[in-house]
Each structure stands twice: as C-alpha cells, then as structure tokens.
mmCIF file of C-alpha atoms in Angstrom:
data_model
loop_
_atom_site.group_PDB
_atom_site.id
_atom_site.type_symbol
_atom_site.label_atom_id
_atom_site.label_comp_id
_atom_site.label_asym_id
_atom_site.label_seq_id
_atom_site.Cartn_x
_atom_site.Cartn_y
_atom_site.Cartn_z
ATOM 1 C CA UNK S 1214 -23.595 2.091 -56.374
ATOM 2 C CA UNK S 1215 -26.652 1.264 -56.946
ATOM 3 C CA UNK S 1216 -27.019 4.160 -59.232
ATOM 4 C CA UNK S 1217 -24.065 2.385 -61.663
ATOM 5 C CA UNK S 1218 -25.701 -0.704 -61.482
ATOM 6 C CA UNK S 1219 -24.267 -2.500 -58.234
ATOM 7 C CA UNK S 1220 -26.433 -2.982 -55.626
ATOM 8 C CA UNK S 1221 -25.388 -2.882 -52.491
ATOM 9 C CA UNK S 1222 -27.781 -4.054 -49.459
ATOM 10 C CA UNK S 1223 -28.447 -2.381 -46.556
ATOM 11 C CA UNK S 1224 -26.927 -4.485 -44.351
ATOM 12 C CA UNK S 1225 -23.833 -3.085 -44.800
ATOM 13 C CA UNK S 1226 -25.144 -0.167 -43.011
ATOM 14 C CA UNK S 1227 -26.524 -2.111 -40.490
ATOM 15 C CA UNK S 1228 -23.634 -3.838 -39.684
ATOM 16 C CA UNK S 1229 -21.596 -0.835 -39.640
ATOM 17 C CA UNK S 1230 -23.842 1.101 -37.016
ATOM 18 C CA UNK S 1231 -23.670 -2.537 -34.994
ATOM 19 C CA UNK S 1232 -19.780 -2.315 -34.983
ATOM 20 C CA UNK S 1233 -19.575 1.637 -34.121
ATOM 21 C CA UNK S 1234 -22.609 0.662 -31.176
ATOM 22 C CA UNK S 1235 -20.571 -1.975 -29.582
ATOM 23 C CA UNK S 1236 -17.499 0.420 -29.862
ATOM 24 C CA UNK S 1237 -18.946 3.411 -27.906
ATOM 25 C CA UNK S 1238 -20.712 1.119 -25.319
ATOM 26 C CA UNK S 1239 -16.671 0.042 -24.605
ATOM 27 C CA UNK S 1240 -14.805 3.293 -25.223
ATOM 28 C CA UNK S 1241 -17.487 6.162 -23.559
ATOM 29 C CA UNK S 1242 -15.596 8.415 -25.988
ATOM 30 C CA UNK S 1243 -16.820 12.237 -25.718
ATOM 31 C CA UNK S 1244 -15.863 12.616 -29.588
ATOM 32 C CA UNK S 1245 -15.678 10.286 -32.964
ATOM 33 C CA UNK S 1246 -13.270 11.071 -35.525
ATOM 34 C CA UNK S 1247 -14.079 9.714 -39.143
ATOM 35 C CA UNK S 1248 -10.982 9.083 -41.091
ATOM 36 C CA UNK S 1249 -12.350 9.757 -44.343
ATOM 37 C CA UNK S 1250 -14.326 7.874 -47.141
ATOM 38 C CA UNK S 1251 -17.890 8.292 -45.778
ATOM 39 C CA UNK S 1252 -19.273 7.783 -48.554
ATOM 40 C CA UNK S 1253 -18.208 5.556 -52.033
ATOM 41 C CA UNK S 1254 -19.292 7.276 -55.303
ATOM 42 C CA UNK S 1255 -16.280 9.442 -56.498
ATOM 43 C CA UNK S 1256 -18.610 11.961 -58.243
ATOM 44 C CA UNK S 1257 -21.993 13.247 -56.598
ATOM 45 C CA UNK S 1258 -23.937 12.087 -54.092
ATOM 46 C CA UNK S 1259 -26.330 9.839 -54.980
ATOM 47 C CA UNK S 1260 -30.051 9.306 -53.422
ATOM 48 C CA UNK S 1261 -29.099 6.136 -51.219
ATOM 49 C CA UNK S 1262 -26.104 7.470 -50.029
ATOM 50 C CA UNK S 1263 -27.591 10.686 -48.945
ATOM 51 C CA UNK S 1264 -30.205 8.470 -46.777
ATOM 52 C CA UNK S 1265 -27.482 6.660 -45.261
ATOM 53 C CA UNK S 1266 -24.742 9.829 -44.335
ATOM 54 C CA UNK S 1267 -27.990 11.430 -42.682
ATOM 55 C CA UNK S 1268 -28.899 8.067 -41.029
ATOM 56 C CA UNK S 1269 -25.081 7.609 -39.986
ATOM 57 C CA UNK S 1270 -24.866 11.077 -39.111
ATOM 58 C CA UNK S 1271 -27.605 11.157 -36.922
ATOM 59 C CA UNK S 1272 -27.117 7.891 -35.584
ATOM 60 C CA UNK S 1273 -23.725 9.396 -34.212
ATOM 61 C CA UNK S 1274 -24.741 12.722 -33.142
ATOM 62 C CA UNK S 1275 -27.022 12.125 -30.641
ATOM 63 C CA UNK S 1276 -24.541 9.640 -29.043
ATOM 64 C CA UNK S 1277 -21.411 12.021 -28.512
ATOM 65 C CA UNK S 1278 -20.426 15.195 -28.572
ATOM 66 C CA UNK S 1279 -18.418 15.977 -31.582
ATOM 67 C CA UNK S 1280 -18.182 14.138 -34.846
ATOM 68 C CA UNK S 1281 -15.167 14.931 -36.538
ATOM 69 C CA UNK S 1282 -14.692 13.924 -40.677
ATOM 70 C CA UNK S 1283 -11.128 14.045 -41.763
ATOM 71 C CA UNK S 1284 -11.891 14.611 -45.578
ATOM 72 C CA UNK S 1285 -11.083 11.655 -48.138
ATOM 73 C CA UNK S 1286 -10.856 11.600 -51.474
ATOM 74 C CA UNK S 1287 -14.320 10.256 -51.871
ATOM 75 C CA UNK S 1288 -15.567 12.672 -49.605
ATOM 76 C CA UNK S 1289 -17.524 15.430 -52.514
ATOM 77 C CA UNK S 1290 -20.605 16.614 -51.690
ATOM 78 C CA UNK S 1291 -21.016 15.683 -48.201
ATOM 79 C CA UNK S 1292 -20.491 19.532 -46.519
ATOM 80 C CA UNK S 1293 -24.316 20.421 -46.398
ATOM 81 C CA UNK S 1294 -25.427 17.127 -44.861
ATOM 82 C CA UNK S 1295 -22.283 17.227 -42.445
ATOM 83 C CA UNK S 1296 -23.576 20.877 -41.403
ATOM 84 C CA UNK S 1297 -26.712 20.085 -40.821
ATOM 85 C CA UNK S 1298 -25.890 17.495 -38.488
ATOM 86 C CA UNK S 1299 -22.951 19.950 -36.733
ATOM 87 C CA UNK S 1300 -20.733 17.371 -38.463
ATOM 88 C CA UNK S 1301 -17.153 18.929 -38.561
ATOM 89 C CA UNK S 1302 -14.903 18.597 -41.522
ATOM 90 C CA UNK S 1303 -11.515 18.684 -41.296
ATOM 91 C CA UNK S 1304 -8.265 17.625 -43.767
ATOM 92 C CA UNK S 1305 -6.247 16.265 -40.691
ATOM 93 C CA UNK S 1306 -6.775 16.344 -36.616
ATOM 94 C CA UNK S 1307 -4.593 16.800 -34.232
ATOM 95 C CA UNK S 1308 -5.369 15.098 -31.030
ATOM 96 C CA UNK S 1309 -2.416 15.780 -28.697
ATOM 97 C CA UNK S 1310 0.439 14.014 -30.477
ATOM 98 C CA UNK S 1311 -1.757 11.915 -32.629
ATOM 99 C CA UNK S 1312 -2.619 13.133 -36.224
ATOM 100 C CA UNK S 1313 -5.660 11.565 -37.951
ATOM 101 C CA UNK S 1314 -5.503 12.018 -41.718
ATOM 102 C CA UNK S 1315 -6.956 10.135 -44.253
ATOM 103 C CA UNK S 1316 -4.146 8.988 -46.398
ATOM 104 C CA UNK S 1317 -4.557 9.653 -49.983
ATOM 105 C CA UNK S 1318 -1.619 12.485 -49.775
ATOM 106 C CA UNK S 1319 1.244 12.850 -48.064
ATOM 107 C CA UNK S 1320 1.770 14.162 -44.694
ATOM 108 C CA UNK S 1321 2.311 17.361 -43.466
ATOM 109 C CA UNK S 1322 6.018 18.285 -44.151
ATOM 110 C CA UNK S 1323 8.115 18.873 -41.051
ATOM 111 C CA UNK S 1324 5.018 17.213 -38.674
ATOM 112 C CA UNK S 1325 6.544 14.519 -36.538
ATOM 113 C CA UNK S 1326 3.347 13.274 -34.419
ATOM 114 C CA UNK S 1327 3.633 10.520 -31.700
ATOM 115 C CA UNK S 1328 0.958 8.239 -33.794
ATOM 116 C CA UNK S 1329 -0.902 8.634 -37.220
ATOM 117 C CA UNK S 1330 -3.778 6.924 -37.917
ATOM 118 C CA UNK S 1331 -5.195 7.196 -41.237
ATOM 119 C CA UNK S 1332 -7.788 5.018 -43.501
ATOM 120 C CA UNK S 1333 -7.930 4.836 -47.080
ATOM 121 C CA UNK S 1334 -6.218 1.944 -47.784
ATOM 122 C CA UNK S 1335 -8.392 -0.450 -46.149
ATOM 123 C CA UNK S 1336 -5.462 -3.520 -45.653
ATOM 124 C CA UNK S 1337 -6.086 -6.888 -45.513
ATOM 125 C CA UNK S 1338 -3.961 -9.933 -44.779
ATOM 126 C CA UNK S 1339 -4.581 -12.497 -47.805
ATOM 127 C CA UNK S 1340 -2.482 -15.667 -46.216
ATOM 128 C CA UNK S 1341 -2.174 -18.531 -48.383
ATOM 129 C CA UNK S 1342 -1.697 -22.244 -46.843
ATOM 130 C CA UNK S 1343 -0.184 -25.326 -48.124
ATOM 131 C CA UNK S 1344 -2.846 -26.463 -50.567
ATOM 132 C CA UNK S 1345 -3.012 -22.992 -51.666
ATOM 133 C CA UNK S 1346 -6.088 -21.809 -50.630
ATOM 134 C CA UNK S 1347 -6.213 -17.931 -50.105
ATOM 135 C CA UNK S 1348 -8.015 -16.545 -46.728
ATOM 136 C CA UNK S 1349 -8.444 -12.663 -46.869
ATOM 137 C CA UNK S 1350 -8.826 -10.875 -43.763
ATOM 138 C CA UNK S 1351 -9.364 -7.402 -43.043
ATOM 139 C CA UNK S 1352 -6.688 -6.092 -40.878
ATOM 140 C CA UNK S 1353 -5.358 -2.949 -38.945
ATOM 141 C CA UNK S 1354 -1.729 -2.357 -39.957
ATOM 142 C CA UNK S 1355 0.386 -0.757 -37.888
ATOM 143 C CA UNK S 1356 4.606 0.224 -38.816
ATOM 144 C CA UNK S 1357 7.257 2.680 -37.966
ATOM 145 C CA UNK S 1358 7.648 6.079 -40.416
ATOM 146 C CA UNK S 1359 10.767 6.905 -41.288
ATOM 147 C CA UNK S 1360 10.070 10.268 -39.906
ATOM 148 C CA UNK S 1361 9.854 8.307 -36.379
ATOM 149 C CA UNK S 1362 6.172 8.117 -35.730
ATOM 150 C CA UNK S 1363 3.764 5.273 -35.773
ATOM 151 C CA UNK S 1364 1.379 4.324 -38.579
ATOM 152 C CA UNK S 1365 -1.768 2.759 -37.828
ATOM 153 C CA UNK S 1366 -3.886 1.837 -40.723
ATOM 154 C CA UNK S 1367 -7.534 1.082 -40.500
ATOM 155 C CA UNK S 1368 -9.475 -2.040 -41.780
ATOM 156 C CA UNK S 1369 -12.244 -0.516 -43.718
ATOM 157 C CA UNK S 1370 -15.841 -0.821 -41.609
ATOM 158 C CA UNK S 1371 -17.749 -1.940 -44.855
ATOM 159 C CA UNK S 1372 -17.939 -5.345 -45.620
ATOM 160 C CA UNK S 1373 -17.898 -4.699 -48.961
ATOM 161 C CA UNK S 1374 -14.257 -3.261 -49.286
ATOM 162 C CA UNK S 1375 -11.775 -5.968 -49.687
ATOM 163 C CA UNK S 1376 -8.880 -3.516 -49.904
ATOM 164 C CA UNK S 1377 -5.181 -4.008 -50.305
ATOM 165 C CA UNK S 1378 -3.379 -7.165 -49.105
ATOM 166 C CA UNK S 1379 -0.544 -6.433 -47.184
ATOM 167 C CA UNK S 1380 2.947 -7.418 -48.611
ATOM 168 C CA UNK S 1381 6.297 -6.105 -48.721
ATOM 169 C CA UNK S 1382 5.969 -4.855 -52.113
ATOM 170 C CA UNK S 1383 5.859 -1.172 -51.563
ATOM 171 C CA UNK S 1384 4.097 -0.254 -55.463
ATOM 172 C CA UNK S 1385 0.687 -2.473 -54.734
ATOM 173 C CA UNK S 1386 0.029 0.716 -51.731
ATOM 174 C CA UNK S 1387 -2.327 3.017 -52.628
ATOM 175 C CA UNK S 1388 -1.260 5.764 -49.939
ATOM 176 C CA UNK S 1389 1.948 7.887 -50.582
ATOM 177 C CA UNK S 1390 2.145 7.767 -46.355
ATOM 178 C CA UNK S 1391 3.242 3.767 -47.259
ATOM 179 C CA UNK S 1392 4.779 4.380 -50.204
ATOM 180 C CA UNK S 1393 6.879 7.126 -49.426
ATOM 181 C CA UNK S 1394 7.598 6.544 -45.311
ATOM 182 C CA UNK S 1395 6.470 2.886 -44.400
ATOM 183 C CA UNK S 1396 8.898 0.513 -42.737
ATOM 184 C CA UNK S 1397 7.466 -2.437 -44.280
ATOM 185 C CA UNK S 1398 9.662 -5.185 -43.586
ATOM 186 C CA UNK S 1399 8.447 -3.637 -39.318
ATOM 187 C CA UNK S 1400 4.898 -3.742 -40.403
ATOM 188 C CA UNK S 1401 2.867 -5.806 -37.987
ATOM 189 C CA UNK S 1402 -1.110 -6.760 -38.961
ATOM 190 C CA UNK S 1403 -3.945 -7.397 -36.797
ATOM 191 C CA UNK S 1404 -6.503 -9.139 -38.165
ATOM 192 C CA UNK S 1405 -9.495 -8.660 -37.141
ATOM 193 C CA UNK S 1406 -11.839 -12.123 -37.138
ATOM 194 C CA UNK S 1407 -15.828 -11.104 -36.575
ATOM 195 C CA UNK S 1408 -17.087 -12.618 -33.752
ATOM 196 C CA UNK S 1409 -13.371 -13.882 -32.365
ATOM 197 C CA UNK S 1410 -11.367 -10.795 -31.841
ATOM 198 C CA UNK S 1411 -8.793 -9.339 -32.571
ATOM 199 C CA UNK S 1412 -5.333 -11.145 -33.304
ATOM 200 C CA UNK S 1413 -1.873 -10.292 -33.758
ATOM 201 C CA UNK S 1414 0.527 -11.432 -36.432
ATOM 202 C CA UNK S 1415 4.285 -11.675 -36.801
ATOM 203 C CA UNK S 1416 5.900 -9.038 -38.799
ATOM 204 C CA UNK S 1417 5.736 -8.977 -42.650
ATOM 205 C CA UNK S 1418 9.136 -10.227 -43.078
ATOM 206 C CA UNK S 1419 8.553 -13.282 -41.375
ATOM 207 C CA UNK S 1420 5.683 -14.125 -42.851
ATOM 208 C CA UNK S 1421 6.199 -13.258 -46.404
ATOM 209 C CA UNK S 1422 5.947 -16.545 -47.481
ATOM 210 C CA UNK S 1423 2.459 -17.191 -46.700
ATOM 211 C CA UNK S 1424 1.181 -13.802 -47.789
ATOM 212 C CA UNK S 1425 -0.812 -14.052 -51.033
ATOM 213 C CA UNK S 1426 0.866 -11.861 -53.139
ATOM 214 C CA UNK S 1427 -1.042 -8.950 -54.461
ATOM 215 C CA UNK S 1428 -2.111 -8.688 -58.193
ATOM 216 C CA UNK S 1429 -1.945 -5.507 -60.135
#
C-alpha cells in the first residue's frame, strides 16, 4: 500500500509474527495453514509486500514441516515466492472432516464438512454503550450453516484491517458462505482482547441492541 500513498509501518508484520510465534509455541503444529489474503494489494506484488512475504514464508518454513496457503482473492502473483519456500497453494484444504477455505466463493456443492474454517470477512464486534460510545474489537465468529456444518470465521491478524462489524444484517457481510448459508441468529462472537485473552459473547440475537449498526 505504500506505493499507493498509504504507509503501513512494519510494526504490522512484526506483531503478526509475534502472534504466530506464540501460537506455534502453544500448539507445536506439524503444519501451518493460511486461510488466504496473505497480501493486501489486489494487483501486482509490490516491493514492500514481496519483502514481507519472503520474511513471513521463511519464518514459517523454518518452524514447521509444511505450510499451506489457501488462495484468497488478494493472492495474485504470490506463487513464485511461495514455490521458492515450498509453500503449497491450494483453493481449499481438507483436514479430515474440516474444510479450510478463504470464503470469497460459495462452498463446494454437496460438501458436508463437520467444520468450515474461513478468513475473508475479518469480523469484529462494534459495541455501543448507553452514552453512544463505540468500541470495535476483532473477533472469531462461529455459527451453524444450513448444510449442517459449523462455520468458524477468523479475525484479521493485521492490526490495520478493521473488517466487518458483525450483525444480523445478512447484506452487511462479504462472504457468500455467510450470506447464503449462515444461521446468523445463532452466530456467537469470541472477542479478542490483546494481552487479555478471548472472551465468548452471547449469540447475536441476544445482543442485537448493543451492536453498532454496520454502514453500507
């Protein structure tokens, strides 16, 4: 984005790597799956993004045996760098009965995973208090899907992606997975407070009056 006149300091990558490092220490995984949009600019791969992608892929491949990138709608021109570091790019990834997708396309017709994990939406909770003040907090969002699966939507790892404010308004979401299949009344946000932890909130149908209405 720096090439377009928007400067994003490298603190974003540093904080992302710190978060990943903490996760790796806790879980000790054999592989890491990136649920898409590893780059920000839609078009060409800029010089700064190229450098940061190299740093990210090198960081990951030194720590785990396998890295998968589930292709997102921003992930153009990533393949040459991914191949250099042995990162496998896929359109979707099945891990047993768990399906990982980016979320910018509908789910495969007829597929019935137990759990679907996706990115794309970057959900956050915008809570309004009685004085009208609004706090926007990144969150995980889980909900049933009409096909019987359980959806888990990941928050953005970058600190500059504020994302979609969760609500019961179907048209406020980006992903066709949520728009077409999500049971929003049963959706449950898990707010992520840096340095504090992850907190489960009530289902959206019970906190509708506290949610800041999304703008279109």
